[in-house]
Amino acid sequence: MTIETISELNKSHVTIVGAGMGGLVLARVLYLKGIPVTIYEAEASTASRKQGGKLDIHERDGQIALEIAGLTTEFKSLIQEGGEASRVVDQYGTILLDDPDDGTHGRPEVLRGDLRDILLSSLPEDVIQWNKKLTHIQTLSDNQHQLTFSDGSMITTRILVGADGAFSKVRPLLSEATPDYVGIASVETYLYDVEAKHLDTANIVGDGAMYALSPGKGFQAHREPNNTIHTYVSLKRSKSWFDKINFEDSEQALTQIAAEFEG
Ligand SMILES: Cc1cc2nc3c(=O)[nH]c(=O)nc-3n(C[C@H](O)[C@H](O)[C@H](O)COP(=O)(O)OP(=O)(O)OC[C@H]3O[C@@H](n4cnc5c(N)ncnc54)[C@H](O)[C@@H]3O)c2cc1C
């Protein structure tokens, strides 16, 4: 849907499911255009879960969206200087490629949670209805959709946008596509106070992103603010292999994952 067609909607109320990056940017643009909008979000509040790591926001798309949303200044205040650096190392730590941050901000890295916060604070509070997990949609005869949420509440809407992520409940209205496991999963790990406690790791990761990849396994690490390193530990294993690990027991899970990197 283009901005022009949105304007043609003649100020009809727009319902968005999902307050992730997509839903929030759209809601902000509609709000600036004076088009009434409500987002229904499954999570109970902004603080419900850690929002994950860094997003690189490119000039060719994400930065344009934030410009249209009138949030370029706020976005720029989140950029961690030096964070665009990329490094590739082999499994012994030998640096194969070292690409420093050139300072041009072509694809700066920002924390997803911080970006979400600036989007959230750019909208009136009542635009987002928290704790509204969509569980069922029914298309009614007059082109309306009836949405049922996990708390039993219901709404009816004509203009519905599914921004509810990979496992979207809205997508089946338009497409039979369903998410499939591609064969690789990542386990997230964090190291804190790295300059004092994990200096070797801090040095090999550098100021930005570090990729240590070998066939079927690897690390993608990011230097985050507050002296933190956030790593995606990736393994090519079946879903059932991962399902057998009890991630509630982080010590045990750590031992099992680390064993895959023996040597
Ligand atoms: C490890 C990783 C790294 C990535 N790195 C980058 C990157 O560097 N740069 C980049 O541009 N992209 C990156 N991406 C992709 C990016 O995260 C996605 O493209 C983006 O999050 C999609 O935004 P979205 O708003 O469509 O969905 P999401 O961000 O997934 O948001 C969906 C929202 O919908 C809510 N929701 C879900 N189900 C329901 C329901 N039934 N009812 C109500 N609400 C619901 C969720 O709680 C969530 O708030 C990365 C993805 C991953 C997994």
PDB file of C-alpha atoms and ligand atoms in Angstrom:
ATOM      1  CA  MET A   1       0.000   0.000   0.000  1.00  0.00           C
ATOM      2  CA  THR A   2       1.544   3.363  -0.970  1.00  0.00           C
ATOM      3  CA  ILE A   3       1.304   6.562   1.055  1.00  0.00           C
ATOM      4  CA  GLU A   4      -1.001   7.941  -1.684  1.00  0.00           C
ATOM      5  CA  THR A   5      -3.451   5.047  -1.434  1.00  0.00           C
ATOM      6  CA  ILE A   6      -3.381   5.425   2.335  1.00  0.00           C
ATOM      7  CA  SER A   7      -4.436   9.066   1.893  1.00  0.00           C
ATOM      8  CA  GLU A   8      -7.252   7.923  -0.391  1.00  0.00           C
ATOM      9  CA  LEU A   9      -8.637   5.841   2.434  1.00  0.00           C
ATOM     10  CA  ASN A  10     -10.472   9.038   3.325  1.00  0.00           C
ATOM     11  CA  LYS A  11      -9.539   8.927   6.964  1.00  0.00           C
ATOM     12  CA  SER A  12     -11.128   5.529   7.611  1.00  0.00           C
ATOM     13  CA  HIS A  13      -9.884   3.936  10.797  1.00  0.00           C
ATOM     14  CA  VAL A  14      -6.932   1.587  10.246  1.00  0.00           C
ATOM     15  CA  THR A  15      -6.364  -1.444  12.463  1.00  0.00           C
ATOM     16  CA  ILE A  16      -2.841  -2.828  12.737  1.00  0.00           C
ATOM     17  CA  VAL A  17      -1.975  -6.094  14.473  1.00  0.00           C
ATOM     18  CA  GLY A  18       1.558  -6.048  15.935  1.00  0.00           C
ATOM     19  CA  ALA A  19       3.649  -3.247  17.440  1.00  0.00           C
ATOM     20  CA  GLY A  20       6.975  -4.300  15.956  1.00  0.00           C
ATOM     21  CA  MET A  21       9.021  -2.117  13.646  1.00  0.00           C
ATOM     22  CA  GLY A  22       6.605  -2.463  10.725  1.00  0.00           C
ATOM     23  CA  GLY A  23       3.388  -1.774  12.642  1.00  0.00           C
ATOM     24  CA  LEU A  24       4.833   1.150  14.563  1.00  0.00           C
ATOM     25  CA  VAL A  25       6.343   2.908  11.531  1.00  0.00           C
ATOM     26  CA  LEU A  26       3.061   2.565   9.651  1.00  0.00           C
ATOM     27  CA  ALA A  27       1.051   3.814  12.640  1.00  0.00           C
ATOM     28  CA  ARG A  28       3.347   6.815  13.018  1.00  0.00           C
ATOM     29  CA  VAL A  29       2.985   7.769   9.319  1.00  0.00           C
ATOM     30  CA  LEU A  30      -0.802   7.394   9.471  1.00  0.00           C
ATOM     31  CA  TYR A  31      -0.869   9.471  12.648  1.00  0.00           C
ATOM     32  CA  LEU A  32       1.133  12.249  10.934  1.00  0.00           C
ATOM     33  CA  LYS A  33      -1.377  12.141   8.045  1.00  0.00           C
ATOM     34  CA  GLY A  34      -4.271  12.511  10.489  1.00  0.00           C
ATOM     35  CA  ILE A  35      -5.636   9.029   9.736  1.00  0.00           C
ATOM     36  CA  PRO A  36      -7.049   7.320  12.842  1.00  0.00           C
ATOM     37  CA  VAL A  37      -5.168   4.138  13.720  1.00  0.00           C
ATOM     38  CA  THR A  38      -5.073   1.537  16.493  1.00  0.00           C
ATOM     39  CA  ILE A  39      -2.424  -1.142  17.032  1.00  0.00           C
ATOM     40  CA  TYR A  40      -3.294  -4.361  18.882  1.00  0.00           C
ATOM     41  CA  GLU A  41      -0.154  -5.905  20.399  1.00  0.00           C
ATOM     42  CA  ALA A  42       0.164  -9.305  22.086  1.00  0.00           C
ATOM     43  CA  GLU A  43       2.782  -8.249  24.631  1.00  0.00           C
ATOM     44  CA  ALA A  44       1.618  -6.782  27.930  1.00  0.00           C
ATOM     45  CA  SER A  45       3.859  -3.686  27.786  1.00  0.00           C
ATOM     46  CA  THR A  46       7.074  -2.281  26.332  1.00  0.00           C
ATOM     47  CA  ALA A  47       8.992  -4.073  29.072  1.00  0.00           C
ATOM     48  CA  SER A  48       7.549  -7.561  28.451  1.00  0.00           C
ATOM     49  CA  ARG A  49      10.689  -8.969  26.894  1.00  0.00           C
ATOM     50  CA  LYS A  50      14.147  -7.962  25.799  1.00  0.00           C
ATOM     51  CA  GLN A  51      13.718  -6.842  22.216  1.00  0.00           C
ATOM     52  CA  GLY A  52      16.792  -8.557  20.779  1.00  0.00           C
ATOM     53  CA  GLY A  53      19.985  -7.113  19.432  1.00  0.00           C
ATOM     54  CA  LYS A  54      21.004  -4.565  16.903  1.00  0.00           C
ATOM     55  CA  LEU A  55      19.398  -3.754  13.579  1.00  0.00           C
ATOM     56  CA  ASP A  56      21.395  -2.241  10.771  1.00  0.00           C
ATOM     57  CA  ILE A  57      19.191   0.422   9.259  1.00  0.00           C
ATOM     58  CA  HIS A  58      20.088   1.089   5.635  1.00  0.00           C
ATOM     59  CA  GLU A  59      19.961   4.326   3.622  1.00  0.00           C
ATOM     60  CA  ARG A  60      17.982   2.600   0.873  1.00  0.00           C
ATOM     61  CA  ASP A  61      14.963   1.577   3.007  1.00  0.00           C
ATOM     62  CA  GLY A  62      14.889   1.797   6.811  1.00  0.00           C
ATOM     63  CA  GLN A  63      16.314   5.322   6.909  1.00  0.00           C
ATOM     64  CA  ILE A  64      13.780   6.461   4.285  1.00  0.00           C
ATOM     65  CA  ALA A  65      10.934   5.024   6.381  1.00  0.00           C
ATOM     66  CA  LEU A  66      12.187   6.841   9.479  1.00  0.00           C
ATOM     67  CA  GLU A  67      12.501  10.086   7.486  1.00  0.00           C
ATOM     68  CA  ILE A  68       8.869   9.787   6.334  1.00  0.00           C
ATOM     69  CA  ALA A  69       7.985   9.112   9.978  1.00  0.00           C
ATOM     70  CA  GLY A  70       9.720  12.390  10.926  1.00  0.00           C
ATOM     71  CA  LEU A  71      12.103  10.620  13.277  1.00  0.00           C
ATOM     72  CA  THR A  72      15.522  11.036  11.634  1.00  0.00           C
ATOM     73  CA  THR A  73      16.928  13.212  14.435  1.00  0.00           C
ATOM     74  CA  GLU A  74      15.804  10.766  17.115  1.00  0.00           C
ATOM     75  CA  PHE A  75      17.166   7.834  15.075  1.00  0.00           C
ATOM     76  CA  LYS A  76      20.554   9.523  14.622  1.00  0.00           C
ATOM     77  CA  SER A  77      20.836  10.042  18.371  1.00  0.00           C
ATOM     78  CA  LEU A  78      20.835   6.219  18.771  1.00  0.00           C
ATOM     79  CA  ILE A  79      23.763   5.557  16.443  1.00  0.00           C
ATOM     80  CA  GLN A  80      26.778   4.069  18.134  1.00  0.00           C
ATOM     81  CA  GLU A  81      29.803   5.609  16.403  1.00  0.00           C
ATOM     82  CA  GLY A  82      32.183   2.921  15.165  1.00  0.00           C
ATOM     83  CA  GLY A  83      29.415   0.319  15.275  1.00  0.00           C
ATOM     84  CA  GLU A  84      29.334  -0.152  11.502  1.00  0.00           C
ATOM     85  CA  ALA A  85      32.693  -1.922  11.603  1.00  0.00           C
ATOM     86  CA  SER A  86      32.613  -5.532  10.349  1.00  0.00           C
ATOM     87  CA  ARG A  87      35.146  -8.220  10.892  1.00  0.00           C
ATOM     88  CA  VAL A  88      35.356 -11.812   9.676  1.00  0.00           C
ATOM     89  CA  VAL A  89      37.608 -14.289  11.469  1.00  0.00           C
ATOM     90  CA  ASP A  90      38.269 -17.976  10.994  1.00  0.00           C
ATOM     91  CA  GLN A  91      37.730 -20.596  13.676  1.00  0.00           C
ATOM     92  CA  TYR A  92      41.198 -19.907  15.164  1.00  0.00           C
ATOM     93  CA  GLY A  93      40.571 -16.185  15.479  1.00  0.00           C
ATOM     94  CA  THR A  94      42.719 -15.187  12.488  1.00  0.00           C
ATOM     95  CA  ILE A  95      41.258 -11.989  11.033  1.00  0.00           C
ATOM     96  CA  LEU A  96      40.279 -12.598   7.401  1.00  0.00           C
ATOM     97  CA  LEU A  97      38.564  -9.259   6.779  1.00  0.00           C
ATOM     98  CA  ASP A  98      38.549  -6.041   8.769  1.00  0.00           C
ATOM     99  CA  ASP A  99      36.211  -3.357   7.484  1.00  0.00           C
ATOM    100  CA  PRO A 100      36.214  -0.326   9.793  1.00  0.00           C
ATOM    101  CA  ASP A 101      33.276   2.068  10.226  1.00  0.00           C
ATOM    102  CA  ASP A 102      33.762   4.727   7.529  1.00  0.00           C
ATOM    103  CA  GLY A 103      31.573   7.176   9.427  1.00  0.00           C
ATOM    104  CA  THR A 104      29.147   7.711   6.512  1.00  0.00           C
ATOM    105  CA  HIS A 105      26.160   6.146   8.326  1.00  0.00           C
ATOM    106  CA  GLY A 106      25.145   4.083   5.292  1.00  0.00           C
ATOM    107  CA  ARG A 107      23.871   1.250   7.494  1.00  0.00           C
ATOM    108  CA  PRO A 108      24.344   2.206  11.140  1.00  0.00           C
ATOM    109  CA  GLU A 109      23.511  -0.318  13.842  1.00  0.00           C
ATOM    110  CA  VAL A 110      21.019   0.648  16.533  1.00  0.00           C
ATOM    111  CA  LEU A 111      19.484  -1.375  19.332  1.00  0.00           C
ATOM    112  CA  ARG A 112      16.063  -2.699  18.337  1.00  0.00           C
ATOM    113  CA  GLY A 113      14.587  -1.832  21.758  1.00  0.00           C
ATOM    114  CA  ASP A 114      15.819   1.784  21.535  1.00  0.00           C
ATOM    115  CA  LEU A 115      14.404   2.176  18.031  1.00  0.00           C
ATOM    116  CA  ARG A 116      11.094   0.732  19.174  1.00  0.00           C
ATOM    117  CA  ASP A 117      11.067   3.181  22.099  1.00  0.00           C
ATOM    118  CA  ILE A 118      11.405   6.247  19.859  1.00  0.00           C
ATOM    119  CA  LEU A 119       8.583   4.950  17.678  1.00  0.00           C
ATOM    120  CA  LEU A 120       6.399   4.252  20.726  1.00  0.00           C
ATOM    121  CA  SER A 121       6.987   7.683  22.221  1.00  0.00           C
ATOM    122  CA  SER A 122       6.105   9.319  18.884  1.00  0.00           C
ATOM    123  CA  LEU A 123       2.534   8.033  19.166  1.00  0.00           C
ATOM    124  CA  PRO A 124      -0.268   8.949  21.590  1.00  0.00           C
ATOM    125  CA  GLU A 125      -0.508   6.268  24.279  1.00  0.00           C
ATOM    126  CA  ASP A 126      -4.012   5.180  23.333  1.00  0.00           C
ATOM    127  CA  VAL A 127      -2.918   4.200  19.798  1.00  0.00           C
ATOM    128  CA  ILE A 128      -1.455   0.975  21.192  1.00  0.00           C
ATOM    129  CA  GLN A 129      -3.658  -1.566  22.906  1.00  0.00           C
ATOM    130  CA  TRP A 130      -1.318  -3.864  24.846  1.00  0.00           C
ATOM    131  CA  ASN A 131      -2.097  -7.409  25.940  1.00  0.00           C
ATOM    132  CA  LYS A 132      -4.225  -7.997  22.847  1.00  0.00           C
ATOM    133  CA  LYS A 133      -3.051 -11.223  21.293  1.00  0.00           C
ATOM    134  CA  LEU A 134      -5.003 -11.933  18.134  1.00  0.00           C
ATOM    135  CA  THR A 135      -6.283 -15.499  18.228  1.00  0.00           C
ATOM    136  CA  HIS A 136      -8.950 -15.626  15.536  1.00  0.00           C
ATOM    137  CA  ILE A 137     -10.102 -13.670  12.485  1.00  0.00           C
ATOM    138  CA  GLN A 138     -13.377 -14.012  10.714  1.00  0.00           C
ATOM    139  CA  THR A 139     -14.175 -12.231   7.463  1.00  0.00           C
ATOM    140  CA  LEU A 140     -17.741 -10.969   7.551  1.00  0.00           C
ATOM    141  CA  SER A 141     -20.037 -10.590   4.565  1.00  0.00           C
ATOM    142  CA  ASP A 142     -19.686  -6.778   4.322  1.00  0.00           C
ATOM    143  CA  ASN A 143     -15.883  -6.783   3.805  1.00  0.00           C
ATOM    144  CA  GLN A 144     -15.304  -6.303   7.494  1.00  0.00           C
ATOM    145  CA  HIS A 145     -13.054  -8.469   9.628  1.00  0.00           C
ATOM    146  CA  GLN A 146     -13.894  -9.573  13.110  1.00  0.00           C
ATOM    147  CA  LEU A 147     -10.847  -9.971  15.327  1.00  0.00           C
ATOM    148  CA  THR A 148     -10.922 -11.995  18.545  1.00  0.00           C
ATOM    149  CA  PHE A 149      -8.181 -11.550  21.150  1.00  0.00           C
ATOM    150  CA  SER A 150      -6.941 -13.939  23.822  1.00  0.00           C
ATOM    151  CA  ASP A 151      -8.723 -11.973  26.572  1.00  0.00           C
ATOM    152  CA  GLY A 152     -12.026 -12.727  24.814  1.00  0.00           C
ATOM    153  CA  SER A 153     -12.538  -9.192  23.504  1.00  0.00           C
ATOM    154  CA  MET A 154     -13.534  -8.584  19.867  1.00  0.00           C
ATOM    155  CA  ILE A 155     -13.397  -5.750  17.379  1.00  0.00           C
ATOM    156  CA  THR A 156     -14.624  -5.290  13.828  1.00  0.00           C
ATOM    157  CA  THR A 157     -12.592  -3.447  11.217  1.00  0.00           C
ATOM    158  CA  ARG A 158     -12.646  -2.792   7.470  1.00  0.00           C
ATOM    159  CA  ILE A 159      -8.988  -1.864   6.994  1.00  0.00           C
ATOM    160  CA  LEU A 160      -6.705  -4.417   8.578  1.00  0.00           C
ATOM    161  CA  VAL A 161      -2.907  -4.559   8.429  1.00  0.00           C
ATOM    162  CA  GLY A 162      -1.047  -7.653   9.578  1.00  0.00           C
ATOM    163  CA  ALA A 163       2.263  -6.568  11.119  1.00  0.00           C
ATOM    164  CA  ASP A 164       2.364  -9.502  13.507  1.00  0.00           C
ATOM    165  CA  GLY A 165       5.684 -10.964  12.463  1.00  0.00           C
ATOM    166  CA  ALA A 166       6.848 -14.272  11.045  1.00  0.00           C
ATOM    167  CA  PHE A 167       4.008 -16.333  12.528  1.00  0.00           C
ATOM    168  CA  SER A 168       1.339 -13.837  11.481  1.00  0.00           C
ATOM    169  CA  LYS A 169      -2.262 -14.710  12.223  1.00  0.00           C
ATOM    170  CA  VAL A 170      -3.376 -12.172   9.594  1.00  0.00           C
ATOM    171  CA  ARG A 171      -1.283 -13.495   6.679  1.00  0.00           C
ATOM    172  CA  PRO A 172      -3.564 -16.500   5.953  1.00  0.00           C
ATOM    173  CA  LEU A 173      -6.222 -14.012   4.748  1.00  0.00           C
ATOM    174  CA  LEU A 174      -3.934 -13.228   1.808  1.00  0.00           C
ATOM    175  CA  SER A 175      -1.578 -16.157   1.403  1.00  0.00           C
ATOM    176  CA  GLU A 176      -1.234 -19.852   2.078  1.00  0.00           C
ATOM    177  CA  ALA A 177       2.481 -19.417   2.853  1.00  0.00           C
ATOM    178  CA  THR A 178       3.553 -20.643   6.262  1.00  0.00           C
ATOM    179  CA  PRO A 179       6.934 -20.292   7.983  1.00  0.00           C
ATOM    180  CA  ASP A 180       9.241 -23.264   7.653  1.00  0.00           C
ATOM    181  CA  TYR A 181      12.345 -24.203   9.602  1.00  0.00           C
ATOM    182  CA  VAL A 182      15.349 -23.546   7.334  1.00  0.00           C
ATOM    183  CA  GLY A 183      17.703 -25.827   9.245  1.00  0.00           C
ATOM    184  CA  ILE A 184      19.781 -23.315  11.211  1.00  0.00           C
ATOM    185  CA  ALA A 185      18.928 -21.804  14.576  1.00  0.00           C
ATOM    186  CA  SER A 186      20.749 -19.278  16.756  1.00  0.00           C
ATOM    187  CA  VAL A 187      21.157 -19.189  20.507  1.00  0.00           C
ATOM    188  CA  GLU A 188      21.642 -15.708  21.956  1.00  0.00           C
ATOM    189  CA  THR A 189      24.343 -15.105  24.554  1.00  0.00           C
ATOM    190  CA  TYR A 190      25.468 -11.957  26.356  1.00  0.00           C
ATOM    191  CA  LEU A 191      28.796 -11.013  27.917  1.00  0.00           C
ATOM    192  CA  TYR A 192      28.740  -7.985  30.228  1.00  0.00           C
ATOM    193  CA  ASP A 193      31.485  -5.680  31.492  1.00  0.00           C
ATOM    194  CA  VAL A 194      33.669  -7.029  28.701  1.00  0.00           C
ATOM    195  CA  GLU A 195      36.594  -4.574  29.001  1.00  0.00           C
ATOM    196  CA  ALA A 196      37.207  -5.827  32.537  1.00  0.00           C
ATOM    197  CA  LYS A 197      36.049  -9.430  32.340  1.00  0.00           C
ATOM    198  CA  HIS A 198      36.375 -10.597  28.717  1.00  0.00           C
ATOM    199  CA  LEU A 199      39.090  -8.448  27.173  1.00  0.00           C
ATOM    200  CA  ASP A 200      40.268 -11.075  24.663  1.00  0.00           C
ATOM    201  CA  THR A 201      36.735 -11.464  23.349  1.00  0.00           C
ATOM    202  CA  ALA A 202      36.260  -7.674  23.284  1.00  0.00           C
ATOM    203  CA  ASN A 203      39.454  -7.309  21.235  1.00  0.00           C
ATOM    204  CA  ILE A 204      38.527  -9.945  18.678  1.00  0.00           C
ATOM    205  CA  VAL A 205      34.970  -8.605  18.265  1.00  0.00           C
ATOM    206  CA  GLY A 206      36.154  -4.990  17.848  1.00  0.00           C
ATOM    207  CA  ASP A 207      33.774  -2.004  17.787  1.00  0.00           C
ATOM    208  CA  GLY A 208      31.035  -3.409  15.563  1.00  0.00           C
ATOM    209  CA  ALA A 209      30.081  -6.833  14.223  1.00  0.00           C
ATOM    210  CA  MET A 210      32.282  -9.925  14.156  1.00  0.00           C
ATOM    211  CA  TYR A 211      31.471 -13.036  12.145  1.00  0.00           C
ATOM    212  CA  ALA A 212      33.283 -16.295  12.901  1.00  0.00           C
ATOM    213  CA  LEU A 213      31.773 -18.824  10.533  1.00  0.00           C
ATOM    214  CA  SER A 214      32.642 -22.381   9.594  1.00  0.00           C
ATOM    215  CA  PRO A 215      30.520 -24.976   7.802  1.00  0.00           C
ATOM    216  CA  GLY A 216      27.406 -25.679   9.856  1.00  0.00           C
ATOM    217  CA  LYS A 217      28.298 -23.470  12.808  1.00  0.00           C
ATOM    218  CA  GLY A 218      29.450 -20.020  13.749  1.00  0.00           C
ATOM    219  CA  PHE A 219      29.220 -16.893  15.869  1.00  0.00           C
ATOM    220  CA  GLN A 220      27.804 -13.523  14.891  1.00  0.00           C
ATOM    221  CA  ALA A 221      28.767 -11.124  17.645  1.00  0.00           C
ATOM    222  CA  HIS A 222      27.894  -7.453  18.113  1.00  0.00           C
ATOM    223  CA  ARG A 223      29.465  -4.907  20.357  1.00  0.00           C
ATOM    224  CA  GLU A 224      26.560  -3.172  22.100  1.00  0.00           C
ATOM    225  CA  PRO A 225      26.542  -0.071  24.321  1.00  0.00           C
ATOM    226  CA  ASN A 226      27.287  -0.457  28.052  1.00  0.00           C
ATOM    227  CA  ASN A 227      30.316  -2.676  27.545  1.00  0.00           C
ATOM    228  CA  THR A 228      28.240  -5.590  26.303  1.00  0.00           C
ATOM    229  CA  ILE A 229      28.795  -8.239  23.628  1.00  0.00           C
ATOM    230  CA  HIS A 230      25.695  -9.922  22.259  1.00  0.00           C
ATOM    231  CA  THR A 231      26.299 -13.062  20.196  1.00  0.00           C
ATOM    232  CA  TYR A 232      24.143 -15.255  18.033  1.00  0.00           C
ATOM    233  CA  VAL A 233      25.616 -18.752  18.256  1.00  0.00           C
ATOM    234  CA  SER A 234      24.370 -20.508  15.135  1.00  0.00           C
ATOM    235  CA  LEU A 235      24.188 -24.229  14.499  1.00  0.00           C
ATOM    236  CA  LYS A 236      22.879 -26.242  11.602  1.00  0.00           C
ATOM    237  CA  ARG A 237      20.824 -28.802  13.484  1.00  0.00           C
ATOM    238  CA  SER A 238      17.318 -30.187  13.205  1.00  0.00           C
ATOM    239  CA  LYS A 239      14.501 -28.532  15.096  1.00  0.00           C
ATOM    240  CA  SER A 240      14.110 -31.701  17.174  1.00  0.00           C
ATOM    241  CA  TRP A 241      17.805 -31.455  18.191  1.00  0.00           C
ATOM    242  CA  PHE A 242      17.190 -27.953  19.583  1.00  0.00           C
ATOM    243  CA  ASP A 243      13.867 -28.990  21.130  1.00  0.00           C
ATOM    244  CA  LYS A 244      15.710 -31.487  23.348  1.00  0.00           C
ATOM    245  CA  ILE A 245      17.717 -28.694  25.025  1.00  0.00           C
ATOM    246  CA  ASN A 246      16.127 -27.211  28.111  1.00  0.00           C
ATOM    247  CA  PHE A 247      16.812 -23.494  27.655  1.00  0.00           C
ATOM    248  CA  GLU A 248      15.169 -22.783  31.019  1.00  0.00           C
ATOM    249  CA  ASP A 249      18.304 -24.325  32.536  1.00  0.00           C
ATOM    250  CA  SER A 250      20.841 -21.920  31.061  1.00  0.00           C
ATOM    251  CA  GLU A 251      23.916 -23.617  32.648  1.00  0.00           C
ATOM    252  CA  GLN A 252      23.010 -26.961  31.139  1.00  0.00           C
ATOM    253  CA  ALA A 253      22.083 -25.394  27.787  1.00  0.00           C
ATOM    254  CA  LEU A 254      25.393 -23.528  27.719  1.00  0.00           C
ATOM    255  CA  THR A 255      27.302 -26.758  28.313  1.00  0.00           C
ATOM    256  CA  GLN A 256      25.455 -28.529  25.502  1.00  0.00           C
ATOM    257  CA  ILE A 257      25.909 -25.712  22.984  1.00  0.00           C
ATOM    258  CA  ALA A 258      29.565 -25.139  23.948  1.00  0.00           C
ATOM    259  CA  ALA A 259      30.271 -28.857  23.380  1.00  0.00           C
ATOM    260  CA  GLU A 260      29.429 -28.296  19.709  1.00  0.00           C
ATOM    261  CA  PHE A 261      32.403 -25.911  19.485  1.00  0.00           C
ATOM    262  CA  GLU A 262      34.935 -28.206  21.134  1.00  0.00           C
ATOM    263  CA  GLY A 263      38.431 -27.334  19.903  1.00  0.00           C
TER     264      GLY A 263
HETATM  265  C1  LIG B   1      18.453 -12.319  14.611  1.00  0.00           C
HETATM  266  C2  LIG B   1      17.816 -11.303  13.702  1.00  0.00           C
HETATM  267  C3  LIG B   1      18.575 -10.211  13.268  1.00  0.00           C
HETATM  268  C4  LIG B   1      18.014  -9.286  12.402  1.00  0.00           C
HETATM  269  N1  LIG B   1      18.770  -8.215  12.007  1.00  0.00           N
HETATM  270  C5  LIG B   1      18.237  -7.263  11.201  1.00  0.00           C
HETATM  271  C6  LIG B   1      18.973  -6.104  10.833  1.00  0.00           C
HETATM  272  O1  LIG B   1      20.137  -5.946  11.197  1.00  0.00           O
HETATM  273  N2  LIG B   1      18.359  -5.161  10.061  1.00  0.00           N
HETATM  274  C7  LIG B   1      17.059  -5.309   9.640  1.00  0.00           C
HETATM  275  O2  LIG B   1      16.528  -4.424   8.954  1.00  0.00           O
HETATM  276  N3  LIG B   1      16.333  -6.427   9.962  1.00  0.00           N
HETATM  277  C8  LIG B   1      16.898  -7.379  10.721  1.00  0.00           C
HETATM  278  N4  LIG B   1      16.165  -8.483  11.061  1.00  0.00           N
HETATM  279  C9  LIG B   1      14.813  -8.615  10.504  1.00  0.00           C
HETATM  280  C10 LIG B   1      13.852  -7.767  11.306  1.00  0.00           C
HETATM  281  O3  LIG B   1      13.926  -8.152  12.654  1.00  0.00           O
HETATM  282  C11 LIG B   1      12.436  -7.986  10.783  1.00  0.00           C
HETATM  283  O4  LIG B   1      12.406  -7.703   9.404  1.00  0.00           O
HETATM  284  C12 LIG B   1      11.473  -7.042  11.482  1.00  0.00           C
HETATM  285  O5  LIG B   1      11.501  -7.249  12.878  1.00  0.00           O
HETATM  286  C13 LIG B   1      10.084  -7.289  10.980  1.00  0.00           C
HETATM  287  O6  LIG B   1       9.259  -6.341  11.608  1.00  0.00           O
HETATM  288  P1  LIG B   1       7.736  -6.616  11.829  1.00  0.00           P
HETATM  289  O7  LIG B   1       7.173  -5.387  12.469  1.00  0.00           O
HETATM  290  O8  LIG B   1       7.146  -7.095  10.543  1.00  0.00           O
HETATM  291  O9  LIG B   1       7.662  -7.864  12.803  1.00  0.00           O
HETATM  292  P2  LIG B   1       8.224  -8.045  14.288  1.00  0.00           P
HETATM  293  O10 LIG B   1       9.346  -7.121  14.579  1.00  0.00           O
HETATM  294  O11 LIG B   1       8.417  -9.512  14.455  1.00  0.00           O
HETATM  295  O12 LIG B   1       7.005  -7.577  15.203  1.00  0.00           O
HETATM  296  C14 LIG B   1       5.799  -8.330  15.280  1.00  0.00           C
HETATM  297  C15 LIG B   1       4.998  -7.806  16.467  1.00  0.00           C
HETATM  298  O13 LIG B   1       3.736  -8.449  16.438  1.00  0.00           O
HETATM  299  C16 LIG B   1       3.421  -8.934  17.728  1.00  0.00           C
HETATM  300  N5  LIG B   1       2.552 -10.114  17.545  1.00  0.00           N
HETATM  301  C17 LIG B   1       2.898 -11.336  17.096  1.00  0.00           C
HETATM  302  N6  LIG B   1       1.821 -12.149  17.059  1.00  0.00           N
HETATM  303  C18 LIG B   1       0.760 -11.400  17.479  1.00  0.00           C
HETATM  304  C19 LIG B   1      -0.622 -11.685  17.669  1.00  0.00           C
HETATM  305  N7  LIG B   1      -1.152 -12.898  17.394  1.00  0.00           N
HETATM  306  N8  LIG B   1      -1.430 -10.687  18.126  1.00  0.00           N
HETATM  307  C20 LIG B   1      -0.912  -9.442  18.394  1.00  0.00           C
HETATM  308  N9  LIG B   1       0.400  -9.123  18.245  1.00  0.00           N
HETATM  309  C21 LIG B   1       1.229 -10.099  17.793  1.00  0.00           C
HETATM  310  C22 LIG B   1       4.780  -9.290  18.350  1.00  0.00           C
HETATM  311  O14 LIG B   1       4.704  -9.346  19.768  1.00  0.00           O
HETATM  312  C23 LIG B   1       5.644  -8.151  17.831  1.00  0.00           C
HETATM  313  O15 LIG B   1       5.605  -7.026  18.664  1.00  0.00           O
HETATM  314  C24 LIG B   1      16.690  -9.443  11.927  1.00  0.00           C
HETATM  315  C25 LIG B   1      15.935 -10.538  12.374  1.00  0.00           C
HETATM  316  C26 LIG B   1      16.496 -11.456  13.257  1.00  0.00           C
HETATM  317  C27 LIG B   1      15.663 -12.643  13.718  1.00  0.00           C
END
